[in-house]
Amino acid sequence: MKILLTGGAGFIGRHVHAELVADGHEVRVLDSLRPDVHQEKPEIDNLIVADIRDGEAVDLALRGVDAVVHLAAKVGLGVDLDDMDDYVSTNSLGTAVLLRQLGQVRRLIYASSMVVYGEGSYECDLHGAVAPGPRRIEDLEAGRFEPPCPICSAPLRPGLVSEDAPTDPRNTYAATKLHGEHLAATWARETGGRVAALRFHNVYGPGMPRNTPYAGVAAIFRSALERGEAPQVYEDGGQRRDFIHVSDIATAVSAATTADGAQFTAYNVGSGMVRTIGDLAAELSRGYDGPAPVVTGAFRLGDVRHITASSERLRDELGWKPTYDLAAGVADLLRT
């Protein structure tokens, strides 16, 4: 199969590119090589350097392809609201331009994110399944990090989110990822195309971006340890997450390129193992034989407390399964 891979020069993109080629696909890469992400031009075969918002360049990149894997995006929570227009332009408008140009291509794999859910799944002993509202700044400043029941204010039990859960994006990046899903679903309905929207969990692994405002928490902790500093853990470190190795992300993407599902199907992509931010920091500190993590109590309003999701749909429908747990994944990271 001939595949166009947008964002193929990025952290996840390079691993996806290698996996697709290993699986026998012919891959063309479209990447803008944003200067805030790329310090130098990578060595990639069949690379077109252009912005996803450039319709003519996208049209050229699409010629002769059978499917598109759309990873190109401005990632991360965002530095501040001054980034809002850049997120919307790059992610929402960029996806719209790509969809407009697809022509006879009828297969799209869209890189979404678990952040579309906002807070995860919670249950109250009295009121059952509930959706907590945004956390209040006065609670966070007082060290009350767990969201209470919105009805009775009792403590909640976090659980796993399924793809059918309501979406509730709580920062600009999350809003644009969900908007991309909606645009892709509209395209599929109007053209008869098929979309697999892969909602990635917290991705880490070799080639993670370093020392940028858009790096994930694993990269931030790693950079601190390489400087000989202790990882700075926000809140109390008890935030539940699912950390998935980038190689497992790549195999999930490859599996989705040949799947024959519904017009639009969302898939959670995680390791299936619930860990905490504190667990990750401790694992990295041990691996680097570095200083123990420091729990700071600091917070960011755009962060959610707990978000872990079930990836059973991906396992059951596409036969995919992850190969790395956190310890093995961190050991692999340390080898690079």
Tab-separated table of C-alpha atoms in Angstrom:
chain	number	residue	atom	x	y	z
A	1	MET	CA	0.000	0.000	0.000
A	2	LYS	CA	1.165	3.554	-0.747
A	3	ILE	CA	0.745	5.716	2.348
A	4	LEU	CA	1.139	9.429	2.989
A	5	LEU	CA	2.421	10.015	6.507
A	6	THR	CA	1.957	13.593	7.693
A	7	GLY	CA	4.176	14.665	10.561
A	8	GLY	CA	6.431	11.759	9.712
A	9	ALA	CA	9.626	13.538	10.802
A	10	GLY	CA	8.436	13.925	14.388
A	11	PHE	CA	8.994	11.746	17.446
A	12	ILE	CA	6.059	9.422	16.867
A	13	GLY	CA	6.230	9.848	13.106
A	14	ARG	CA	9.728	8.423	12.760
A	15	HIS	CA	8.714	5.254	14.602
A	16	VAL	CA	5.502	4.934	12.592
A	17	HIS	CA	7.477	5.421	9.375
A	18	ALA	CA	9.879	2.615	10.288
A	19	GLU	CA	7.006	0.285	11.203
A	20	LEU	CA	5.069	0.957	8.002
A	21	VAL	CA	8.146	0.356	5.852
A	22	ALA	CA	8.930	-2.838	7.774
A	23	ASP	CA	5.368	-3.992	7.085
A	24	GLY	CA	5.936	-3.586	3.358
A	25	HIS	CA	4.244	-0.260	2.681
A	26	GLU	CA	5.603	2.478	0.421
A	27	VAL	CA	5.653	5.650	2.521
A	28	ARG	CA	5.778	9.301	1.531
A	29	VAL	CA	6.308	11.852	4.312
A	30	LEU	CA	4.901	15.374	4.539
A	31	ASP	CA	6.321	17.485	7.365
A	32	SER	CA	6.743	21.231	7.871
A	33	LEU	CA	9.858	20.738	10.054
A	34	ARG	CA	8.613	23.395	12.486
A	35	PRO	CA	11.636	25.209	13.929
A	36	ASP	CA	10.234	24.948	17.466
A	37	VAL	CA	10.432	21.149	17.102
A	38	HIS	CA	13.171	20.411	14.569
A	39	GLN	CA	16.625	21.904	14.921
A	40	GLU	CA	17.936	20.254	11.755
A	41	LYS	CA	16.520	18.494	8.698
A	42	PRO	CA	16.258	14.748	9.267
A	43	GLU	CA	17.377	12.125	6.768
A	44	ILE	CA	14.085	10.654	5.532
A	45	ASP	CA	13.368	9.123	2.135
A	46	ASN	CA	10.458	10.548	0.113
A	47	LEU	CA	10.198	13.638	2.347
A	48	ILE	CA	8.182	16.650	1.198
A	49	VAL	CA	8.858	19.691	3.362
A	50	ALA	CA	5.656	21.712	3.430
A	51	ASP	CA	2.959	22.949	5.761
A	52	ILE	CA	-0.185	20.854	6.109
A	53	ARG	CA	-2.163	24.053	5.485
A	54	ASP	CA	-0.624	24.435	2.008
A	55	GLY	CA	-3.289	22.913	-0.238
A	56	GLU	CA	-1.081	22.687	-3.324
A	57	ALA	CA	1.685	20.890	-1.428
A	58	VAL	CA	-0.823	18.520	0.157
A	59	ASP	CA	-2.332	17.773	-3.255
A	60	LEU	CA	1.125	16.932	-4.607
A	61	ALA	CA	1.894	14.713	-1.614
A	62	LEU	CA	-1.372	12.807	-2.054
A	63	ARG	CA	-0.816	11.767	-5.649
A	64	GLY	CA	-1.000	8.013	-6.053
A	65	VAL	CA	-1.493	7.157	-2.366
A	66	ASP	CA	-3.998	4.634	-1.031
A	67	ALA	CA	-4.221	5.831	2.572
A	68	VAL	CA	-3.190	8.703	4.824
A	69	VAL	CA	-1.797	8.527	8.347
A	70	HIS	CA	-2.304	12.018	9.760
A	71	LEU	CA	0.052	12.745	12.640
A	72	ALA	CA	0.941	16.357	11.799
A	73	ALA	CA	-0.048	18.632	14.663
A	74	LYS	CA	1.110	21.186	17.163
A	75	VAL	CA	1.285	19.093	20.335
A	76	GLY	CA	1.351	19.624	24.079
A	77	LEU	CA	-0.803	21.481	26.551
A	78	GLY	CA	0.352	24.863	25.298
A	79	VAL	CA	2.523	27.523	26.860
A	80	ASP	CA	-0.297	30.031	27.408
A	81	LEU	CA	-3.363	31.394	25.627
A	82	ASP	CA	-1.096	33.238	23.194
A	83	ASP	CA	-0.687	29.829	21.495
A	84	MET	CA	-4.431	29.304	20.983
A	85	ASP	CA	-4.612	30.598	17.423
A	86	ASP	CA	-1.544	28.567	16.399
A	87	TYR	CA	-3.085	25.359	17.767
A	88	VAL	CA	-6.362	25.986	15.951
A	89	SER	CA	-4.663	26.977	12.710
A	90	THR	CA	-2.170	24.107	12.666
A	91	ASN	CA	-4.425	21.352	13.964
A	92	SER	CA	-7.998	22.208	12.978
A	93	LEU	CA	-7.354	24.139	9.768
A	94	GLY	CA	-4.512	21.800	8.803
A	95	THR	CA	-6.793	18.777	9.123
A	96	ALA	CA	-9.529	20.533	7.136
A	97	VAL	CA	-7.127	21.330	4.290
A	98	LEU	CA	-5.943	17.710	4.208
A	99	LEU	CA	-9.503	16.375	4.132
A	100	ARG	CA	-10.492	18.790	1.376
A	101	GLN	CA	-7.612	17.559	-0.796
A	102	LEU	CA	-8.062	13.802	-0.252
A	103	GLY	CA	-9.878	13.294	-3.547
A	104	GLN	CA	-10.213	9.567	-4.243
A	105	VAL	CA	-8.349	8.513	-1.097
A	106	ARG	CA	-10.859	6.785	1.158
A	107	ARG	CA	-8.790	5.602	4.114
A	108	LEU	CA	-7.572	7.916	6.916
A	109	ILE	CA	-5.842	7.104	10.183
A	110	TYR	CA	-6.083	10.161	12.423
A	111	ALA	CA	-3.832	10.676	15.445
A	112	SER	CA	-6.126	11.819	18.224
A	113	SER	CA	-5.458	11.821	21.959
A	114	MET	CA	-6.863	10.653	25.253
A	115	VAL	CA	-7.074	14.333	26.247
A	116	VAL	CA	-10.393	14.552	24.380
A	117	TYR	CA	-12.047	12.937	27.410
A	118	GLY	CA	-10.963	15.574	29.925
A	119	GLU	CA	-11.225	13.921	33.310
A	120	GLY	CA	-11.515	10.148	33.239
A	121	SER	CA	-14.242	7.822	34.462
A	122	TYR	CA	-15.406	8.222	38.079
A	123	GLU	CA	-17.947	6.626	40.396
A	124	CYS	CA	-19.515	7.928	43.563
A	125	ASP	CA	-20.646	5.413	46.195
A	126	LEU	CA	-23.996	7.206	46.411
A	127	HIS	CA	-24.603	8.552	42.911
A	128	GLY	CA	-22.857	6.021	40.690
A	129	ALA	CA	-21.103	7.175	37.525
A	130	VAL	CA	-20.570	10.925	37.553
A	131	ALA	CA	-18.583	13.482	35.591
A	132	PRO	CA	-16.699	15.899	37.843
A	133	GLY	CA	-16.488	19.508	36.788
A	134	PRO	CA	-13.237	21.411	36.249
A	135	ARG	CA	-11.093	21.523	39.366
A	136	ARG	CA	-11.190	24.794	41.269
A	137	ILE	CA	-8.063	26.843	41.734
A	138	GLU	CA	-8.747	27.300	45.451
A	139	ASP	CA	-8.831	23.513	45.908
A	140	LEU	CA	-5.608	23.043	43.994
A	141	GLU	CA	-3.856	25.776	45.960
A	142	ALA	CA	-4.934	24.034	49.162
A	143	GLY	CA	-3.568	20.686	47.965
A	144	ARG	CA	-7.012	19.174	47.362
A	145	PHE	CA	-6.266	17.536	44.037
A	146	GLU	CA	-8.932	14.818	43.829
A	147	PRO	CA	-12.129	15.983	42.086
A	148	PRO	CA	-15.175	15.466	44.334
A	149	CYS	CA	-18.610	14.200	43.386
A	150	PRO	CA	-20.393	17.130	41.721
A	151	ILE	CA	-23.589	16.218	43.576
A	152	CYS	CA	-22.566	15.399	47.151
A	153	SER	CA	-18.850	16.357	47.211
A	154	ALA	CA	-17.898	12.844	48.385
A	155	PRO	CA	-14.625	11.206	47.232
A	156	LEU	CA	-14.755	9.444	43.864
A	157	ARG	CA	-13.256	6.203	42.544
A	158	PRO	CA	-11.426	6.615	39.206
A	159	GLY	CA	-11.829	3.931	36.554
A	160	LEU	CA	-11.186	3.208	32.877
A	161	VAL	CA	-12.732	5.224	30.062
A	162	SER	CA	-14.258	3.513	27.019
A	163	GLU	CA	-14.455	5.078	23.558
A	164	ASP	CA	-18.176	5.660	24.093
A	165	ALA	CA	-17.597	7.983	27.066
A	166	PRO	CA	-18.576	11.649	26.681
A	167	THR	CA	-15.789	13.916	25.493
A	168	ASP	CA	-14.839	16.995	27.512
A	169	PRO	CA	-11.644	18.670	26.219
A	170	ARG	CA	-10.148	21.016	28.812
A	171	ASN	CA	-7.340	22.785	26.977
A	172	THR	CA	-6.766	24.160	23.491
A	173	TYR	CA	-4.797	21.179	22.237
A	174	ALA	CA	-7.533	18.796	23.392
A	175	ALA	CA	-10.213	20.917	21.731
A	176	THR	CA	-8.376	20.853	18.402
A	177	LYS	CA	-7.817	17.093	18.556
A	178	LEU	CA	-11.533	16.537	19.090
A	179	HIS	CA	-12.383	19.019	16.357
A	180	GLY	CA	-10.171	16.994	14.032
A	181	GLU	CA	-12.178	13.876	14.872
A	182	HIS	CA	-15.420	15.710	14.066
A	183	LEU	CA	-14.040	16.974	10.761
A	184	ALA	CA	-12.813	13.497	9.825
A	185	ALA	CA	-16.173	11.948	10.702
A	186	THR	CA	-17.907	14.537	8.511
A	187	TRP	CA	-15.553	13.712	5.637
A	188	ALA	CA	-16.241	9.987	6.045
A	189	ARG	CA	-20.021	10.475	5.962
A	190	GLU	CA	-19.890	12.673	2.882
A	191	THR	CA	-17.443	10.555	0.870
A	192	GLY	CA	-17.977	6.997	2.092
A	193	GLY	CA	-14.431	6.981	3.404
A	194	ARG	CA	-13.204	5.235	6.534
A	195	VAL	CA	-11.527	6.840	9.516
A	196	ALA	CA	-9.728	5.211	12.421
A	197	ALA	CA	-9.166	7.831	15.124
A	198	LEU	CA	-6.439	6.591	17.452
A	199	ARG	CA	-6.601	8.223	20.875
A	200	PHE	CA	-3.007	7.960	22.051
A	201	HIS	CA	-2.198	7.838	25.747
A	202	ASN	CA	1.021	9.286	27.208
A	203	VAL	CA	3.699	8.321	24.678
A	204	TYR	CA	7.366	7.930	25.586
A	205	GLY	CA	10.411	6.225	24.152
A	206	PRO	CA	13.578	6.733	22.104
A	207	GLY	CA	13.677	10.034	20.239
A	208	MET	CA	11.441	11.927	22.656
A	209	PRO	CA	11.683	15.701	22.184
A	210	ARG	CA	13.957	17.399	24.708
A	211	ASN	CA	13.908	20.792	26.346
A	212	THR	CA	10.915	22.243	24.534
A	213	PRO	CA	7.693	23.648	26.014
A	214	TYR	CA	5.822	20.928	24.117
A	215	ALA	CA	7.642	17.887	25.503
A	216	GLY	CA	5.673	15.303	27.467
A	217	VAL	CA	6.210	14.620	31.135
A	218	ALA	CA	8.535	11.664	30.501
A	219	ALA	CA	10.815	13.854	28.394
A	220	ILE	CA	10.766	16.619	31.003
A	221	PHE	CA	11.745	14.182	33.769
A	222	ARG	CA	14.449	12.660	31.583
A	223	SER	CA	15.980	16.040	30.765
A	224	ALA	CA	16.126	16.938	34.458
A	225	LEU	CA	17.885	13.692	35.338
A	226	GLU	CA	20.408	14.150	32.538
A	227	ARG	CA	21.249	17.517	34.103
A	228	GLY	CA	21.723	15.774	37.438
A	229	GLU	CA	18.539	17.292	38.842
A	230	ALA	CA	15.595	15.639	40.567
A	231	PRO	CA	12.379	15.314	38.548
A	232	GLN	CA	9.846	17.891	39.716
A	233	VAL	CA	6.508	16.128	40.196
A	234	TYR	CA	3.367	18.264	40.141
A	235	GLU	CA	0.489	17.902	42.592
A	236	ASP	CA	1.116	14.900	44.861
A	237	GLY	CA	2.308	12.561	42.108
A	238	GLY	CA	-0.823	10.452	42.338
A	239	GLN	CA	-2.235	11.418	38.942
A	240	ARG	CA	-3.239	8.197	37.159
A	241	ARG	CA	-2.024	7.791	33.587
A	242	ASP	CA	-1.262	5.095	31.021
A	243	PHE	CA	2.269	5.380	29.631
A	244	ILE	CA	2.684	3.673	26.273
A	245	HIS	CA	5.950	3.008	24.468
A	246	VAL	CA	6.228	4.654	21.059
A	247	SER	CA	6.954	1.303	19.368
A	248	ASP	CA	3.548	0.061	20.536
A	249	ILE	CA	1.961	3.214	19.113
A	250	ALA	CA	3.635	2.446	15.783
A	251	THR	CA	2.268	-1.092	15.614
A	252	ALA	CA	-1.225	0.191	16.464
A	253	VAL	CA	-1.049	2.690	13.600
A	254	SER	CA	0.138	0.032	11.196
A	255	ALA	CA	-2.688	-2.288	12.234
A	256	ALA	CA	-5.216	0.484	11.622
A	257	THR	CA	-4.014	1.112	8.052
A	258	THR	CA	-5.460	-2.189	6.858
A	259	ALA	CA	-8.508	-2.408	9.140
A	260	ASP	CA	-11.949	-2.600	7.576
A	261	GLY	CA	-14.136	-1.017	10.203
A	262	ALA	CA	-17.058	1.382	10.249
A	263	GLN	CA	-16.969	4.780	8.553
A	264	PHE	CA	-15.618	6.296	11.762
A	265	THR	CA	-14.183	4.320	14.654
A	266	ALA	CA	-12.323	5.682	17.667
A	267	TYR	CA	-9.739	3.492	19.384
A	268	ASN	CA	-8.021	4.087	22.700
A	269	VAL	CA	-4.321	3.219	22.426
A	270	GLY	CA	-2.709	2.502	25.780
A	271	SER	CA	-0.617	-0.123	27.507
A	272	GLY	CA	-3.520	-1.264	29.660
A	273	MET	CA	-1.492	-0.672	32.839
A	274	VAL	CA	-2.527	2.105	35.213
A	275	ARG	CA	0.464	3.948	36.663
A	276	THR	CA	0.945	7.362	38.252
A	277	ILE	CA	3.081	10.370	37.380
A	278	GLY	CA	5.009	9.598	40.561
A	279	ASP	CA	5.616	6.027	39.368
A	280	LEU	CA	7.090	7.297	36.117
A	281	ALA	CA	9.388	9.772	37.880
A	282	ALA	CA	10.582	7.084	40.298
A	283	GLU	CA	11.204	4.574	37.486
A	284	LEU	CA	13.274	7.096	35.557
A	285	SER	CA	15.219	8.151	38.662
A	286	ARG	CA	16.123	4.510	39.351
A	287	GLY	CA	17.092	3.947	35.749
A	288	TYR	CA	19.410	6.952	35.728
A	289	ASP	CA	20.645	6.252	39.239
A	290	GLY	CA	19.730	9.875	39.835
A	291	PRO	CA	18.169	11.920	42.620
A	292	ALA	CA	14.751	10.886	43.883
A	293	PRO	CA	11.763	12.809	42.533
A	294	VAL	CA	10.612	15.914	44.394
A	295	VAL	CA	6.861	16.266	44.858
A	296	THR	CA	6.236	19.996	44.523
A	297	GLY	CA	2.490	20.447	44.970
A	298	ALA	CA	2.542	22.770	41.955
A	299	PHE	CA	-0.230	22.450	39.373
A	300	ARG	CA	-1.452	23.553	35.956
A	301	LEU	CA	-5.097	24.450	35.473
A	302	GLY	CA	-5.268	22.653	32.123
A	303	ASP	CA	-4.221	19.315	33.616
A	304	VAL	CA	-6.723	16.640	34.582
A	305	ARG	CA	-6.348	14.493	37.681
A	306	HIS	CA	-6.894	10.984	36.330
A	307	ILE	CA	-7.268	9.702	32.788
A	308	THR	CA	-6.806	6.040	31.928
A	309	ALA	CA	-8.775	4.229	29.285
A	310	SER	CA	-9.562	0.735	28.141
A	311	SER	CA	-7.894	-0.337	24.885
A	312	GLU	CA	-9.976	-3.510	24.553
A	313	ARG	CA	-11.650	-2.360	21.334
A	314	LEU	CA	-8.283	-2.042	19.598
A	315	ARG	CA	-7.190	-5.439	20.889
A	316	ASP	CA	-10.429	-7.170	19.962
A	317	GLU	CA	-11.088	-5.616	16.550
A	318	LEU	CA	-7.551	-5.207	15.183
A	319	GLY	CA	-5.707	-7.943	17.049
A	320	TRP	CA	-3.210	-5.453	18.450
A	321	LYS	CA	-1.455	-5.778	21.776
A	322	PRO	CA	1.343	-3.792	23.429
A	323	THR	CA	4.723	-5.346	24.128
A	324	TYR	CA	6.245	-2.958	26.697
A	325	ASP	CA	5.397	-2.433	30.338
A	326	LEU	CA	6.769	0.690	32.027
A	327	ALA	CA	9.924	-0.942	33.404
A	328	ALA	CA	10.849	-2.487	30.041
A	329	GLY	CA	9.985	0.726	28.229
A	330	VAL	CA	12.161	2.857	30.481
A	331	ALA	CA	15.021	0.370	30.089
A	332	ASP	CA	14.679	0.691	26.323
A	333	LEU	CA	14.673	4.483	26.614
A	334	LEU	CA	17.878	4.451	28.642
A	335	ARG	CA	19.658	2.515	25.898
A	336	THR	CA	19.321	5.497	23.530
